[in-house]
Coordinates of N, CA and C in Angstrom, one line a residue:
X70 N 25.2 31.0 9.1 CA 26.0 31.0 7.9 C 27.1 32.0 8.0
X71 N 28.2 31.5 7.4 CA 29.6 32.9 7.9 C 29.2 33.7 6.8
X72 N 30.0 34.7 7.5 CA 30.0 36.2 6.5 C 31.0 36.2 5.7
X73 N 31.0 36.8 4.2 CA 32.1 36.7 3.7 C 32.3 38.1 3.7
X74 N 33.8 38.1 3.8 CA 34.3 39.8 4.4 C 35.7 39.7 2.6
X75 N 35.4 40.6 2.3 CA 36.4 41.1 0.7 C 36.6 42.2 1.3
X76 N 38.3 42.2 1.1 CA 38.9 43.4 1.2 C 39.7 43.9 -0.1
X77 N 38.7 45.4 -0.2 CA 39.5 46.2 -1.4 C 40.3 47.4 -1.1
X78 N 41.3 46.9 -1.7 CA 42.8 48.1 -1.7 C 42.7 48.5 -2.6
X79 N 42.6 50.5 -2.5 CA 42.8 51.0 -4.2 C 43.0 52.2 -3.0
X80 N 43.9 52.9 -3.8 CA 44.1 54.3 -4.2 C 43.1 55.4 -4.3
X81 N 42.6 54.8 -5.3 CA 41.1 55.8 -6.4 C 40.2 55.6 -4.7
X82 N 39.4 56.3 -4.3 CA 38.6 56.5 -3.5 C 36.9 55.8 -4.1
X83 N 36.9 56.4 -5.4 CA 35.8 56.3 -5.9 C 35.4 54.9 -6.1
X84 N 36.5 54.5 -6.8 CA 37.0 52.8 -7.6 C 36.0 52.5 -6.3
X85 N 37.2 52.6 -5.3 CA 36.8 51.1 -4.2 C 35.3 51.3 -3.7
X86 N 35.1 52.2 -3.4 CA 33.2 53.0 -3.4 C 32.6 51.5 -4.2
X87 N 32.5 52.2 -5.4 CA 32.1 51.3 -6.4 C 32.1 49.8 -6.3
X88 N 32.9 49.2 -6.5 CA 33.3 47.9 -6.4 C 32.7 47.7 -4.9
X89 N 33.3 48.4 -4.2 CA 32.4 48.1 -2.7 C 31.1 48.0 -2.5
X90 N 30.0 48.4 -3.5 CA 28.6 48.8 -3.0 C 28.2 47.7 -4.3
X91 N 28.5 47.4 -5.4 CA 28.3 46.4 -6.3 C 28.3 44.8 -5.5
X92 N 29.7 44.5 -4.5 CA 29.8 43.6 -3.5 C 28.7 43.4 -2.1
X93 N 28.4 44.7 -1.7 CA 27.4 44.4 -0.9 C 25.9 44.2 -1.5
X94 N 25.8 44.5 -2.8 CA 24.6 44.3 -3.3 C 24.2 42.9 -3.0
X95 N 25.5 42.1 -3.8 CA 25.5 40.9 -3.8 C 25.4 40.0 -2.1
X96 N 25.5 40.6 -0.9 CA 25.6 40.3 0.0 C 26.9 40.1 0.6
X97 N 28.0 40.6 0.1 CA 29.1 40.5 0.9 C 29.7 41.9 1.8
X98 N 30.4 41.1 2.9 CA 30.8 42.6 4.1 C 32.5 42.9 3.2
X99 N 32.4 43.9 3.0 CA 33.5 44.7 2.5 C 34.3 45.5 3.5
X100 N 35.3 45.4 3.4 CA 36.9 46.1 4.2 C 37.3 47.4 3.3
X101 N 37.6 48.2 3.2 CA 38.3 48.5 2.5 C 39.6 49.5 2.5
X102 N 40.6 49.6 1.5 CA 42.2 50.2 2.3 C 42.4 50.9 0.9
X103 N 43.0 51.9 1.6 CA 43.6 53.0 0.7 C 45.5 52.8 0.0
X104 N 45.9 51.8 0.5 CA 47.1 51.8 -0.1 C 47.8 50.3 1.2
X105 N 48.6 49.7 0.4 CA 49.3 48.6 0.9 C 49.7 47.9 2.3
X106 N 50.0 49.4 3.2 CA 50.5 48.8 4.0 C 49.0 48.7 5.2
X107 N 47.5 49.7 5.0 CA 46.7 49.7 5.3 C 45.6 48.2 5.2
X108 N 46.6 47.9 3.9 CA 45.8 46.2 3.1 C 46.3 45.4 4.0
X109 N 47.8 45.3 4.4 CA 47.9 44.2 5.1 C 47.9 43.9 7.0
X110 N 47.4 45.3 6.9 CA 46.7 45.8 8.7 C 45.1 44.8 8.5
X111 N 44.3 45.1 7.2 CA 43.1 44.4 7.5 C 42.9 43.3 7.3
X112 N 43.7 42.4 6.3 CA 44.5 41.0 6.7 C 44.5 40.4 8.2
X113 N 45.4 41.3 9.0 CA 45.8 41.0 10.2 C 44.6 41.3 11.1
X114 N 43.7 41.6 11.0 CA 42.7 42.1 12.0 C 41.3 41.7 11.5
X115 N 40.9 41.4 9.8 CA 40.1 40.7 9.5 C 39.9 39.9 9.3
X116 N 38.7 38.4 9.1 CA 38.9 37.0 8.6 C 38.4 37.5 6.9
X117 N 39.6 37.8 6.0 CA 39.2 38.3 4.6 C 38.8 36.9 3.8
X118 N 38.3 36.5 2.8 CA 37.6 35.8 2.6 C 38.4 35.2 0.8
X119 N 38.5 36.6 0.3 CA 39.2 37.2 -0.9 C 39.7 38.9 -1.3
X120 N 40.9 39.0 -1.5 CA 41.0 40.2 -2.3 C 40.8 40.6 -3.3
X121 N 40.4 41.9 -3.5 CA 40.6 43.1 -4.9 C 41.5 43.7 -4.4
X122 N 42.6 43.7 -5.4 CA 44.0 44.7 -5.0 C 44.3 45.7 -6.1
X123 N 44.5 46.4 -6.1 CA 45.2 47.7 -6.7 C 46.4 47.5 -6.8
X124 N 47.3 47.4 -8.5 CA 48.8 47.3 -8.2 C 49.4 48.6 -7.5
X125 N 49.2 49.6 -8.4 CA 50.1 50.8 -8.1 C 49.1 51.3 -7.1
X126 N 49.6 51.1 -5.1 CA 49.2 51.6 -4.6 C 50.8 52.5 -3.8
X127 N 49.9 53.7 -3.0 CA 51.4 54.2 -2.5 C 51.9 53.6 -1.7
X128 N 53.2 53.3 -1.2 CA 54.2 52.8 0.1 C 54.2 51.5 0.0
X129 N 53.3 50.8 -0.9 CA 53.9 49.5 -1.0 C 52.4 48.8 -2.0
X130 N 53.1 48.3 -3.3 CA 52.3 48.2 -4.2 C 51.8 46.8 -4.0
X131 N 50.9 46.6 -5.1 CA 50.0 45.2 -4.8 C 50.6 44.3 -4.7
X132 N 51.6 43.8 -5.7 CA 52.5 43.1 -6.0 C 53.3 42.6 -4.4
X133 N 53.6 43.4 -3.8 CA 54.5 43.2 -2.3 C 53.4 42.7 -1.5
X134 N 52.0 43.5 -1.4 CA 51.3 43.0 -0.8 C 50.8 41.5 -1.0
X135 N 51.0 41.2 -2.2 CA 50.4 39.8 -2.2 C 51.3 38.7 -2.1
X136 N 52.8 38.9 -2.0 CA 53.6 38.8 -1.9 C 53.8 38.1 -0.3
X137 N 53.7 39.3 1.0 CA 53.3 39.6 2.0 C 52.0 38.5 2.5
X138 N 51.3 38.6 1.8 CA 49.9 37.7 2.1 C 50.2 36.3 1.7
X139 N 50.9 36.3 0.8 CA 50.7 34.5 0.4 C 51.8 33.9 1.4
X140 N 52.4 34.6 2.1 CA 53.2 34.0 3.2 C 52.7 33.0 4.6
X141 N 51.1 33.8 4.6 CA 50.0 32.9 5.1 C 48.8 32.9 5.4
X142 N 49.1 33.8 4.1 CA 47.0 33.0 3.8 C 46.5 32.6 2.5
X143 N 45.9 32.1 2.0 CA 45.5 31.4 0.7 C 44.4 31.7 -0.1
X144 N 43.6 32.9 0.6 CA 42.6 33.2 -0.3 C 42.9 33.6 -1.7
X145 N 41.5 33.5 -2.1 CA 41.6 33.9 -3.6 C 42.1 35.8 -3.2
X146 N 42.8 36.1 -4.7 CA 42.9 37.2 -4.5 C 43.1 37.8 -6.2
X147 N 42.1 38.7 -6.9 CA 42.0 39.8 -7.6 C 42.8 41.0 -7.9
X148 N 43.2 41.2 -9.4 CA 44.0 42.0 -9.5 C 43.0 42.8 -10.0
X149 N 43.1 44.1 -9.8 CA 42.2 45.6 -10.6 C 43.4 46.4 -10.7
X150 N 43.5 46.5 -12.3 CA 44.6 47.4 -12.1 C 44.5 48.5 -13.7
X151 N 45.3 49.4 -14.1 CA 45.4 49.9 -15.1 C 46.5 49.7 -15.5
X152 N 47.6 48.7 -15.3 CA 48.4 48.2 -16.3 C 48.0 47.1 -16.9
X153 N 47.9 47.0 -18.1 CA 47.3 46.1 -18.9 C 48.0 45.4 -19.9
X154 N 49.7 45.5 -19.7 CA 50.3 44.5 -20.5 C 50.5 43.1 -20.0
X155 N 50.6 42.1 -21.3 CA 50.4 41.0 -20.6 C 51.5 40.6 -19.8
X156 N 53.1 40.8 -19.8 CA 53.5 40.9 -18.6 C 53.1 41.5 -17.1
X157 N 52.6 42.4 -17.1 CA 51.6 42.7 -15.8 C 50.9 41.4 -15.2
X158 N 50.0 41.6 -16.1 CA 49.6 40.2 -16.3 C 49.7 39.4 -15.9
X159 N 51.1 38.4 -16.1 CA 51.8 37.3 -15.8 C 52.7 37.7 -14.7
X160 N 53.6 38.7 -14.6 CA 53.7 39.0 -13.4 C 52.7 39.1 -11.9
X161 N 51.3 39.6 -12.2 CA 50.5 39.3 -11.2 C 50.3 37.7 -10.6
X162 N 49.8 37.1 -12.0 CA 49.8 35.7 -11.5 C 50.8 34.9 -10.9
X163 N 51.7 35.3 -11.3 CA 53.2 34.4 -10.6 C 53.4 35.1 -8.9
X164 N 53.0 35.9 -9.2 CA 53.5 36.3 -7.5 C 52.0 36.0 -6.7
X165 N 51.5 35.0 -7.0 CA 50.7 34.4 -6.3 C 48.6 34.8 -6.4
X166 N 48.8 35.8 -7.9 CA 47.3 36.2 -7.5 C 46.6 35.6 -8.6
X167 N 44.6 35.4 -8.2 CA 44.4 34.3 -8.9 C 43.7 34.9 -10.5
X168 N 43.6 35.7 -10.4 CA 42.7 36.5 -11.5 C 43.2 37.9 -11.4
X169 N 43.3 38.6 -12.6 CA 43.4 39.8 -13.1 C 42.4 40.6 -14.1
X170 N 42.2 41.8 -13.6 CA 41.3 42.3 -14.7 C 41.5 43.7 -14.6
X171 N 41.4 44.5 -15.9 CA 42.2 45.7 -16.1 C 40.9 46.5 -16.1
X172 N 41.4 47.7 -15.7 CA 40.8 49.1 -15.1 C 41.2 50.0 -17.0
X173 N 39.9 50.7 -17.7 CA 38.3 50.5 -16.7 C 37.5 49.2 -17.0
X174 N 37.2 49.1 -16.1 CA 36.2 47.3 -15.6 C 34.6 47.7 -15.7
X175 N 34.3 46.5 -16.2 CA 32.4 46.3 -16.0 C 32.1 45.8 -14.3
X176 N 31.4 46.0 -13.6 CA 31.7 46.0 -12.2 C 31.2 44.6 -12.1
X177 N 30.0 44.6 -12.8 CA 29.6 43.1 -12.6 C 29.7 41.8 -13.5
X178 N 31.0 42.0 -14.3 CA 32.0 40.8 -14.7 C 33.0 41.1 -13.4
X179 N 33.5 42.2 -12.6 CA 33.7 42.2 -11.1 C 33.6 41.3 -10.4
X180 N 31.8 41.1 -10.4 CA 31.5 40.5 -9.3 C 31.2 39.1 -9.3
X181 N 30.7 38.6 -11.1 CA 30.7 37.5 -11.7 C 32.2 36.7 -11.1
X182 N 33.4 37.4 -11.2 CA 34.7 36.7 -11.1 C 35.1 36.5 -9.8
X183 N 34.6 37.5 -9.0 CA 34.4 37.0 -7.5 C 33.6 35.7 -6.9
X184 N 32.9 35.8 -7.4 CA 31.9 34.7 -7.2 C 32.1 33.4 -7.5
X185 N 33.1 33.5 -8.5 CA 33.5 32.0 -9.6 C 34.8 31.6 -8.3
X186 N 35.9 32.9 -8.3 CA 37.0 32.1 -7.1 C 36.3 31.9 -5.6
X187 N 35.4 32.9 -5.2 CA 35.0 31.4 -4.2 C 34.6 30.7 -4.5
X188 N 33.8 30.5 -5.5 CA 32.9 29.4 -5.5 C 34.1 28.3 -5.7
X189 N 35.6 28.3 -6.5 CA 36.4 27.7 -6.7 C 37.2 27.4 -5.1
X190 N 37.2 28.3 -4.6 CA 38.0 28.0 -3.1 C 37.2 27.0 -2.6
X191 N 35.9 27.2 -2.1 CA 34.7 26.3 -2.0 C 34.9 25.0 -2.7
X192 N 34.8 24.9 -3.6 CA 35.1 23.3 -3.8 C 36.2 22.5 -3.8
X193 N 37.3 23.5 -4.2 CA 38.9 23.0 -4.0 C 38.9 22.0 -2.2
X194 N 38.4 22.9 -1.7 CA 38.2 22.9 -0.5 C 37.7 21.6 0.3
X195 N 36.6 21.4 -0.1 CA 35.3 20.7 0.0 C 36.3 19.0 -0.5
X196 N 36.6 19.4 -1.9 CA 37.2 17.8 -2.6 C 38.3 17.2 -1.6
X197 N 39.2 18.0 -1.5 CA 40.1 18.2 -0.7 C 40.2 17.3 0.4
X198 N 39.0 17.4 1.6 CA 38.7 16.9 2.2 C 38.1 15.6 2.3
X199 N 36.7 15.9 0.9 CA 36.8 14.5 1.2 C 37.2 13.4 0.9
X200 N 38.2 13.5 -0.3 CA 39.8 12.5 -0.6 C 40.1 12.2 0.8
X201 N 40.3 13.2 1.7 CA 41.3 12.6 2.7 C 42.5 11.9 2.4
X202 N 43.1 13.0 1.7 CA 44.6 12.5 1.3 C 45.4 13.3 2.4
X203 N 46.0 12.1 3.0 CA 46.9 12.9 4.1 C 47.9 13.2 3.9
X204 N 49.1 12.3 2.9 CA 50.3 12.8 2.9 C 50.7 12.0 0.7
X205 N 51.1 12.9 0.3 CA 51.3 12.3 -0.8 C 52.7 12.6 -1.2
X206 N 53.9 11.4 -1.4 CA 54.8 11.6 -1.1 C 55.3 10.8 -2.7
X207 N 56.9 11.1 -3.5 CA 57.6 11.1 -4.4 C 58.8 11.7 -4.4
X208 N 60.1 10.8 -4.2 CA 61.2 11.0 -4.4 C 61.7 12.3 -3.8
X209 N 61.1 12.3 -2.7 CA 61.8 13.5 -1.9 C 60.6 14.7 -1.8
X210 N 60.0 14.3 -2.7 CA 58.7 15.2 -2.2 C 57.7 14.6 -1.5
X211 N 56.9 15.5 -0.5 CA 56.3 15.5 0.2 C 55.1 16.2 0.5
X212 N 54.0 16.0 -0.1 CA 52.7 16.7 -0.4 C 51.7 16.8 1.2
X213 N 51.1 17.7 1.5 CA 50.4 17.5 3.2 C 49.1 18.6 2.3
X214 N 48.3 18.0 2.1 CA 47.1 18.8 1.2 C 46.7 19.8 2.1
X215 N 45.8 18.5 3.5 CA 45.2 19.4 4.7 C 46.1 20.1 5.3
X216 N 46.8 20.4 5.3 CA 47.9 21.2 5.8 C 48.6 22.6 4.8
X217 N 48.2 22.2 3.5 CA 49.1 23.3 2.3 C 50.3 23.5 2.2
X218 N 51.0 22.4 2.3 CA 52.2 22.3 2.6 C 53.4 21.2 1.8
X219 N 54.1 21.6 1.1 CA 55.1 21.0 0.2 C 56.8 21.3 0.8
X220 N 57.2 19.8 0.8 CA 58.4 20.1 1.0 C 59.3 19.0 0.3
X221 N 60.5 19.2 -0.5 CA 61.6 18.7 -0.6 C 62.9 18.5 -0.3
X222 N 62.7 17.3 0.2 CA 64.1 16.7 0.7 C 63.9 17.6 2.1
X223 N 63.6 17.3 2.8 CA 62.6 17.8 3.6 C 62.7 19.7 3.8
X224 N 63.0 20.4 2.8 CA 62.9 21.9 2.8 C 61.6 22.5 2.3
X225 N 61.0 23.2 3.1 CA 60.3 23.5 2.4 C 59.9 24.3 1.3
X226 N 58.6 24.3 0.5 CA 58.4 24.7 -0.6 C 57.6 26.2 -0.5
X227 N 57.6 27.5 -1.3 CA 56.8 28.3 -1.2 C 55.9 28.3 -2.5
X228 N 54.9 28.3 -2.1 CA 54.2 27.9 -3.6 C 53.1 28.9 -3.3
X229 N 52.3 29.5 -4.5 CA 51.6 30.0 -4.6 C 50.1 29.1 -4.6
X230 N 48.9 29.2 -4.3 CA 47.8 29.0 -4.1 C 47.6 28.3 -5.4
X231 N 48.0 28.7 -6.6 CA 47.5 27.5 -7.5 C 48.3 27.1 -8.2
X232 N 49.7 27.3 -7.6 CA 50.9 26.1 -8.1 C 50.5 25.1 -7.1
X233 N 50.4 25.1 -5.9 CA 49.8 24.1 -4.9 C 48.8 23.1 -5.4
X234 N 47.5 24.0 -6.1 CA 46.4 22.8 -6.6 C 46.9 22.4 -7.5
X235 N 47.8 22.8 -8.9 CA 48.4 22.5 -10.2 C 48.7 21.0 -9.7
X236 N 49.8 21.1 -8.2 CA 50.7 20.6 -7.9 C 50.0 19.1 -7.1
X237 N 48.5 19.4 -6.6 CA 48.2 18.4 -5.9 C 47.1 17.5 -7.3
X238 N 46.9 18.1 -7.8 CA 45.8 17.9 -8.9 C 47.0 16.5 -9.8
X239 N 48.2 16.6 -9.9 CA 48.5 15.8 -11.3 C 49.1 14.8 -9.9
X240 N 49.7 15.4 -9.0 CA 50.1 14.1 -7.9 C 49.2 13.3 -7.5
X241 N 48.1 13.7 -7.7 CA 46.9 12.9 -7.0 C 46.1 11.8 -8.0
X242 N 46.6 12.3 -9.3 CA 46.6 11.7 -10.7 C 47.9 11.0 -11.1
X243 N 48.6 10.4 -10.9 CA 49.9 9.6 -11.6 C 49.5 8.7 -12.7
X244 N 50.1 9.3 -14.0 CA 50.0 8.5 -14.9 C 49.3 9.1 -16.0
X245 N 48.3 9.9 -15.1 CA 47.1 10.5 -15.8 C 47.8 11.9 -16.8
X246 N 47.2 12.1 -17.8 CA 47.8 13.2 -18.6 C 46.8 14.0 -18.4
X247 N 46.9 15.6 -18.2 CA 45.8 16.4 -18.2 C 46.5 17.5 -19.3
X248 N 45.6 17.9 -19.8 CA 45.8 18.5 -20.8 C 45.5 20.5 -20.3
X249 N 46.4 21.3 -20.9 CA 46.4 22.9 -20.2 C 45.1 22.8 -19.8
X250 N 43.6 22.8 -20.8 CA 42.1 22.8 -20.8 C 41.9 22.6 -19.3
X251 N 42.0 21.6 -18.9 CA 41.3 20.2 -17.9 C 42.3 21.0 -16.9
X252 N 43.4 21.3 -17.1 CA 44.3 22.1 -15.5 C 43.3 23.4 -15.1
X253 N 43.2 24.2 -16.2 CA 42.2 25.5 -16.1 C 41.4 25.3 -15.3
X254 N 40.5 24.5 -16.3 CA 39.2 24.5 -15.5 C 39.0 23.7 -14.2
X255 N 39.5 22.7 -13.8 CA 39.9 22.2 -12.4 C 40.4 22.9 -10.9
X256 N 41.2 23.9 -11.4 CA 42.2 24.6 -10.5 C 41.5 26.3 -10.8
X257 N 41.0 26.8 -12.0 CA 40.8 28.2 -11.7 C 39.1 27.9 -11.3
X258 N 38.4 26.6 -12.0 CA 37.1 26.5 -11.9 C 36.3 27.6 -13.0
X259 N 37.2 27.3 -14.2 CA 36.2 28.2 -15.1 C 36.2 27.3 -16.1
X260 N 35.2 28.1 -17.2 CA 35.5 27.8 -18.4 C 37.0 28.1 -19.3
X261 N 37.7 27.6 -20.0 CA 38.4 27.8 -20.5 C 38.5 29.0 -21.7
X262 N 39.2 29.5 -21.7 CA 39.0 30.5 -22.8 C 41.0 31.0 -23.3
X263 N 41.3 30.2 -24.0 CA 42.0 30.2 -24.5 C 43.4 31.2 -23.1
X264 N 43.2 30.1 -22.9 CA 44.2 30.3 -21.0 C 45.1 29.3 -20.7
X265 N 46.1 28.7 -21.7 CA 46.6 27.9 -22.2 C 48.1 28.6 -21.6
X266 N 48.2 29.6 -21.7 CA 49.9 30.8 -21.1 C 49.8 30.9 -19.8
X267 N 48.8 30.8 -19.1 CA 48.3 31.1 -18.2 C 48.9 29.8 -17.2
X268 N 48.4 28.2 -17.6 CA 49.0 27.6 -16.9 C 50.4 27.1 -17.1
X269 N 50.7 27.1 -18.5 CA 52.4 26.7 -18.7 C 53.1 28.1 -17.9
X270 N 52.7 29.5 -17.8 CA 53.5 29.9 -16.8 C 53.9 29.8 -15.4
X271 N 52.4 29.1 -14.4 CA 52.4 28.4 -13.4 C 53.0 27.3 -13.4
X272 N 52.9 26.3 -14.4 CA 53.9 25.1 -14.5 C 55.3 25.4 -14.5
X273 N 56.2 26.3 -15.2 CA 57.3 26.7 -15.4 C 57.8 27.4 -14.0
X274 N 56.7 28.2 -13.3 CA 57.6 28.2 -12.4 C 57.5 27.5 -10.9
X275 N 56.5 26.7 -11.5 CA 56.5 25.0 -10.3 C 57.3 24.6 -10.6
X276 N 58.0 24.2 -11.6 CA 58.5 23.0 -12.2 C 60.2 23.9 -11.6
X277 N 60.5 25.3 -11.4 CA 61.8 25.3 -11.1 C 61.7 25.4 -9.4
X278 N 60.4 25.3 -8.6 CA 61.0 25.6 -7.3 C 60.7 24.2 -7.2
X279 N 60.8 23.3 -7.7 CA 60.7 21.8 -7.6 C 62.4 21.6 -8.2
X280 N 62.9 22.3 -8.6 CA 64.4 22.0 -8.7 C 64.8 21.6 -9.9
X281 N 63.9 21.3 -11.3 CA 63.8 20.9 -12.1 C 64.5 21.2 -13.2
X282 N 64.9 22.6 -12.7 CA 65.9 22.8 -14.0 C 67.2 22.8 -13.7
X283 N 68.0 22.3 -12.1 CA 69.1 22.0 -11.8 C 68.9 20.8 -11.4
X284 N 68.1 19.8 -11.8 CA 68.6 17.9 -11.0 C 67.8 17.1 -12.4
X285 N 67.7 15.9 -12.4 CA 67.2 15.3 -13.4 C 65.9 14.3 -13.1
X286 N 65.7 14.7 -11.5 CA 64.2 14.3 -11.2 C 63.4 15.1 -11.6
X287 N 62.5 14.7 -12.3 CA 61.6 15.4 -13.0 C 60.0 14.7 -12.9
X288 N 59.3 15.9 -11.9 CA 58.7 15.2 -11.2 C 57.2 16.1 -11.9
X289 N 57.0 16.5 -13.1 CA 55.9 16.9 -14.1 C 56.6 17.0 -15.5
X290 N 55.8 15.7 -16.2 CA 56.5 15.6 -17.4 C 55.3 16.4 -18.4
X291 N 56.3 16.6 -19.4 CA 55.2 17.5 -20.5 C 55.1 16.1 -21.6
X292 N 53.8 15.9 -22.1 CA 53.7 15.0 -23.0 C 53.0 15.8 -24.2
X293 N 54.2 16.0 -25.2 CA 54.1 17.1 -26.2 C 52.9 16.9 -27.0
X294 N 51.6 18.0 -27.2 CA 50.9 18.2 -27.6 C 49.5 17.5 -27.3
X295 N 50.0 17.1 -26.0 CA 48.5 16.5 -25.4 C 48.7 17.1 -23.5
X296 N 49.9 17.6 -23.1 CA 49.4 18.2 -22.0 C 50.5 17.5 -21.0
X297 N 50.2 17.7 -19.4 CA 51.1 17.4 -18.7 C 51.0 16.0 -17.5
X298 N 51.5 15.3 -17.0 CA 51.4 14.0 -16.2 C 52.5 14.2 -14.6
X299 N 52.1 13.5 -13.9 CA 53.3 13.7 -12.6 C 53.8 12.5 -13.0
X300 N 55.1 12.5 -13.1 CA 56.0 11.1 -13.0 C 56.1 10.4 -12.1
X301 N 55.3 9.6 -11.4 CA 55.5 8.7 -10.8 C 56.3 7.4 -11.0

């Protein structure tokens, strides 16, 4: 059975301690980095599985790091941080990370949330496959699931890890209306809990690297007060 290897980046010495020995209880091999540019050395040298990241780390904050990371790799990745406004927030999530949770933290709603995005990678994963959708294609777009890879008009797309599922979830559905609820829990693999900002912010900013607010192809329609469809 593989090992699953979590790498945490913090600052605090103690934090990552913590969080690190909470994770191995549970059975996972832990990495851990003291500041940004050390995070994305263990990236490069580890098979990381998922991140806990620290925003404000020194010489290069979480934010760049994950930034840096979603350029090619796709794991789930955790924000721990002590900025706690909901721009933070929403800023985390848009630059690619899958969950956020603010410092001071219960270690094992921590580990609970770890456990939920693999377990969500894990099945994103798993469905994925056995659809065997090889190429899913619309008016210039060009979907390659097994691959993770979106392009228009043949340029490609840079998409975040769950603008990608957002993105293969309603294409793989034409017609279908899914409602914020049914996107949540599909794509984060939770329960819902009033996380409704959460995906109209991921849609808003799918919907402009799809070109949406400069052309009149409009390739995710909103059907007001019941949720969103791919226009096929």
């Amino acid at each position: 059975m593989k090992r699953i290897t979590i790498l945490i980046a913090d600052d605090e010495i103690e934090i990552a301690d913590l969080v690190a020995l909470h994770l191995q209880k549970e059975g996972y091999h832990t990495v851990k980095a003291s500041d940004g540019q050390s995070a994305l050395q263990a990236v490069q040298t580890h098979a990381i599985d998922l991140a806990v990241l620290d925003i404000m780390m020194p010489g290069m904050d979480g934010y760049e790091v994950t930034r840096k990371i979603r350029e090619q790799h796709h794991f789930p990745i955790i924000f721990l941080s002590a900025k706690t406004s909901d721009m933070d927030k929403i800023t985390g999530l848009v630059m690619g990370a899958d969950d956020y949770m603010t410092k001071p933290f219960n270690p094992m709603e921590l580990v609970a949330r770890v456990n939920s995005q693999l377990r969500r990678a894990l099945q994103f994963s798993q469905s994925t496959a056995t659809a065997q959708r090889s190429v899913l294609e619309k008016g210039g777009l060009v979907i390659v699931p097994d691959q993770h890879s979106v392009t228009l008009y043949g340029k490609p797309l840079e998409l975040t890890p769950k603008e990608f599922d957002i993105l293969v979830l309603l294409a793989s559905n034409p017609k279908q209306v899914f409602s914020t609820e049914i996107i949540f829990e599909k794509v984060w693999g939770e329960a819902y809990f009033e996380s409704g900002n959460t995906v109209m912010v991921h849609i808003r900013t799918l919907r402009k690297k799809l070109g949406e607010d400069v052309n009149k192809n409009k390739f995710i329609k909103t059907i007001w007060g019941v949720g969103y469809t791919f226009n096929d």
